[in-house]
Amino acid sequence: ALQFDLARLLINVDRRAAIKELRGVVTLDPDHHQARLLLALLYLDDNAIAAAEPLLAAIPAESSWYSDAQFQLGRISDVRKNSKRALFHFRHVLPGPNFEQAARRTGELIWTLYGEQQFNQWLRSQRRQHSQLTEQFYVNEGLGTATDFSSGVAVLVDVTTRTFSEIHEIAERWRHD
């Protein structure tokens, strides 16, 4: 516990020392999932994806850090242009700090890989699964060639009440106003 606390303190002062301490924590306690995640994040900051990925992949589904690990694995898969793998990981992100971004990317990937019908099915499932949340969904040009948005334009739409066709109509009206 002290070694982990020391590593957290060192992050802003001496990152190399923090990485060394976190490696020690993970070696002594492979089940210290927070240390695994933090070490992986430091590796990702250093663009050491090959070092970060196995640390993230070893965080089990029952860990409270699993969702964060899945989000980072999704980002890694995106960087590697492995859309299906990215979708797999982003779909495992639970409500929390990364959920909105993961849900947005999930929608983009579903639209790109499987089209509007699958996207609409996904939206309906999100509505059922997360009805207690007030999550928002951003539609932008990343949703594929069917959307003809100006670069950088994003429309904020509540996914709990809209299909893609409705979102597209709203975006088109907004763009022409």
XYZ file of C-alpha atoms in Angstrom:
177
model
C 0.000 0.000 0.000
C 2.824 2.403 0.843
C 4.650 1.621 -2.379
C 1.505 2.390 -4.383
C 0.976 5.659 -2.494
C 4.608 6.599 -3.139
C 4.184 5.850 -6.838
C 1.109 8.071 -7.033
C 3.006 10.919 -5.364
C 5.942 10.517 -7.734
C 3.844 10.750 -10.915
C 4.009 14.548 -11.047
C 7.567 14.771 -9.780
C 9.493 11.855 -11.282
C 7.558 9.717 -13.745
C 10.417 7.239 -14.215
C 10.517 6.620 -10.466
C 6.721 6.308 -10.400
C 6.840 3.687 -13.162
C 9.535 1.791 -11.255
C 7.448 1.803 -8.065
C 4.294 0.743 -9.899
C 6.169 -2.128 -11.545
C 7.191 -3.189 -8.051
C 3.589 -3.066 -6.820
C 2.346 -5.151 -9.769
C 5.170 -7.660 -9.276
C 4.409 -8.053 -5.568
C 0.631 -8.008 -6.033
C -0.525 -8.963 -9.549
C -4.124 -8.467 -8.377
C -3.592 -4.774 -7.622
C -5.717 -3.671 -10.565
C -5.504 0.042 -9.837
C -1.698 -0.151 -9.977
C -1.946 -2.084 -13.270
C -4.218 0.572 -14.736
C -2.089 3.475 -13.542
C 1.096 1.862 -14.864
C -0.612 1.207 -18.200
C -1.752 4.837 -18.401
C 1.797 6.030 -17.798
C 3.015 3.688 -20.530
C 0.320 4.999 -22.892
C 1.413 8.566 -22.122
C 4.904 7.482 -23.202
C 3.409 5.828 -26.328
C 4.558 2.412 -25.062
C 1.426 0.620 -26.238
C 3.067 -2.804 -26.251
C 3.888 -2.442 -22.551
C 0.450 -1.065 -21.611
C -1.787 -3.511 -23.444
C -1.046 -6.696 -21.452
C -1.448 -4.800 -18.176
C -4.903 -3.642 -19.239
C -5.920 -7.014 -20.673
C -5.094 -8.713 -17.359
C -7.669 -6.667 -15.414
C -10.611 -9.062 -14.894
C -14.283 -8.235 -15.474
C -15.057 -8.389 -11.748
C -12.565 -5.610 -10.999
C -13.836 -2.097 -10.376
C -11.098 -0.969 -12.823
C -12.295 -3.214 -15.680
C -14.370 -0.533 -17.399
C -11.411 1.869 -17.445
C -9.184 -0.875 -18.829
C -11.721 -1.686 -21.554
C -11.907 1.973 -22.548
C -8.121 2.157 -22.917
C -8.033 -1.138 -24.846
C -10.678 0.313 -27.166
C -8.520 3.368 -27.746
C -5.512 1.145 -28.478
C -7.547 -0.870 -30.983
C -8.737 2.366 -32.614
C -5.147 3.563 -33.010
C -4.302 0.225 -34.623
C -7.305 0.630 -36.970
C -8.875 -2.574 -35.640
C -12.477 -1.350 -35.602
C -14.115 -4.630 -34.622
C -11.779 -5.072 -31.668
C -12.280 -1.425 -30.638
C -16.044 -1.945 -30.755
C -15.706 -5.055 -28.584
C -13.835 -3.099 -25.898
C -15.924 0.093 -26.034
C -19.094 -1.968 -25.579
C -17.717 -3.197 -22.231
C -17.364 0.316 -20.783
C -19.911 0.824 -18.019
C -21.512 4.107 -16.924
C -18.824 6.270 -15.389
C -16.189 8.780 -16.483
C -15.484 7.227 -19.902
C -18.998 6.019 -20.715
C -20.146 8.941 -22.866
C -17.031 8.901 -25.018
C -17.159 5.096 -25.323
C -20.869 5.185 -26.235
C -20.235 7.833 -28.873
C -17.416 5.789 -30.394
C -19.492 2.607 -30.166
C -22.236 4.290 -32.190
C -19.773 5.530 -34.787
C -18.246 2.082 -35.139
C -21.591 0.302 -35.365
C -22.733 2.747 -38.042
C -19.489 2.347 -40.005
C -19.241 -1.425 -39.703
C -22.894 -2.480 -39.798
C -25.026 0.404 -41.049
C -28.083 2.355 -39.994
C -30.335 -0.568 -39.024
C -27.816 -1.993 -36.552
C -27.127 1.507 -35.283
C -30.837 2.069 -34.587
C -31.061 -1.290 -32.801
C -28.103 -0.279 -30.667
C -29.757 3.063 -29.831
C -32.922 1.256 -28.725
C -30.909 -1.131 -26.540
C -29.099 1.836 -24.963
C -32.463 3.426 -24.232
C -33.603 0.269 -22.417
C -30.331 -0.449 -20.615
C -29.591 3.075 -19.493
C -33.015 4.662 -19.127
C -32.001 6.150 -15.765
C -29.111 8.033 -17.335
C -29.305 11.341 -19.124
C -26.486 10.457 -21.510
C -26.120 12.444 -24.672
C -24.914 11.305 -28.041
C -22.883 13.410 -30.406
C -23.418 12.923 -34.094
C -20.672 14.204 -36.336
C -19.138 13.476 -39.673
C -17.470 10.381 -38.198
C -20.756 8.489 -38.556
C -20.092 7.804 -42.195
C -20.710 9.195 -45.636
C -24.488 9.387 -45.120
C -23.929 12.437 -42.941
C -22.915 15.522 -44.851
C -21.807 17.774 -42.032
C -19.348 20.611 -42.247
C -16.036 19.776 -40.658
C -16.048 20.170 -36.927
C -19.825 20.549 -36.625
C -21.394 18.419 -33.923
C -25.012 18.137 -32.930
C -25.960 17.228 -29.379
C -28.863 14.790 -29.397
C -30.504 12.816 -26.624
C -30.167 9.127 -27.584
C -33.012 8.114 -25.341
C -35.599 9.476 -27.773
C -34.135 9.524 -31.298
C -33.298 7.134 -34.147
C -30.467 7.858 -36.533
C -32.873 9.089 -39.217
C -34.357 11.601 -36.761
C -30.868 12.663 -35.656
C -29.835 13.156 -39.287
C -32.936 15.276 -40.003
C -32.278 17.439 -36.934
C -28.657 17.875 -37.946
C -29.570 18.814 -41.504
C -32.111 21.417 -40.329
C -29.582 22.811 -37.847
C -26.860 22.964 -40.506
C -29.068 24.906 -42.932
C -30.317 27.432 -40.320
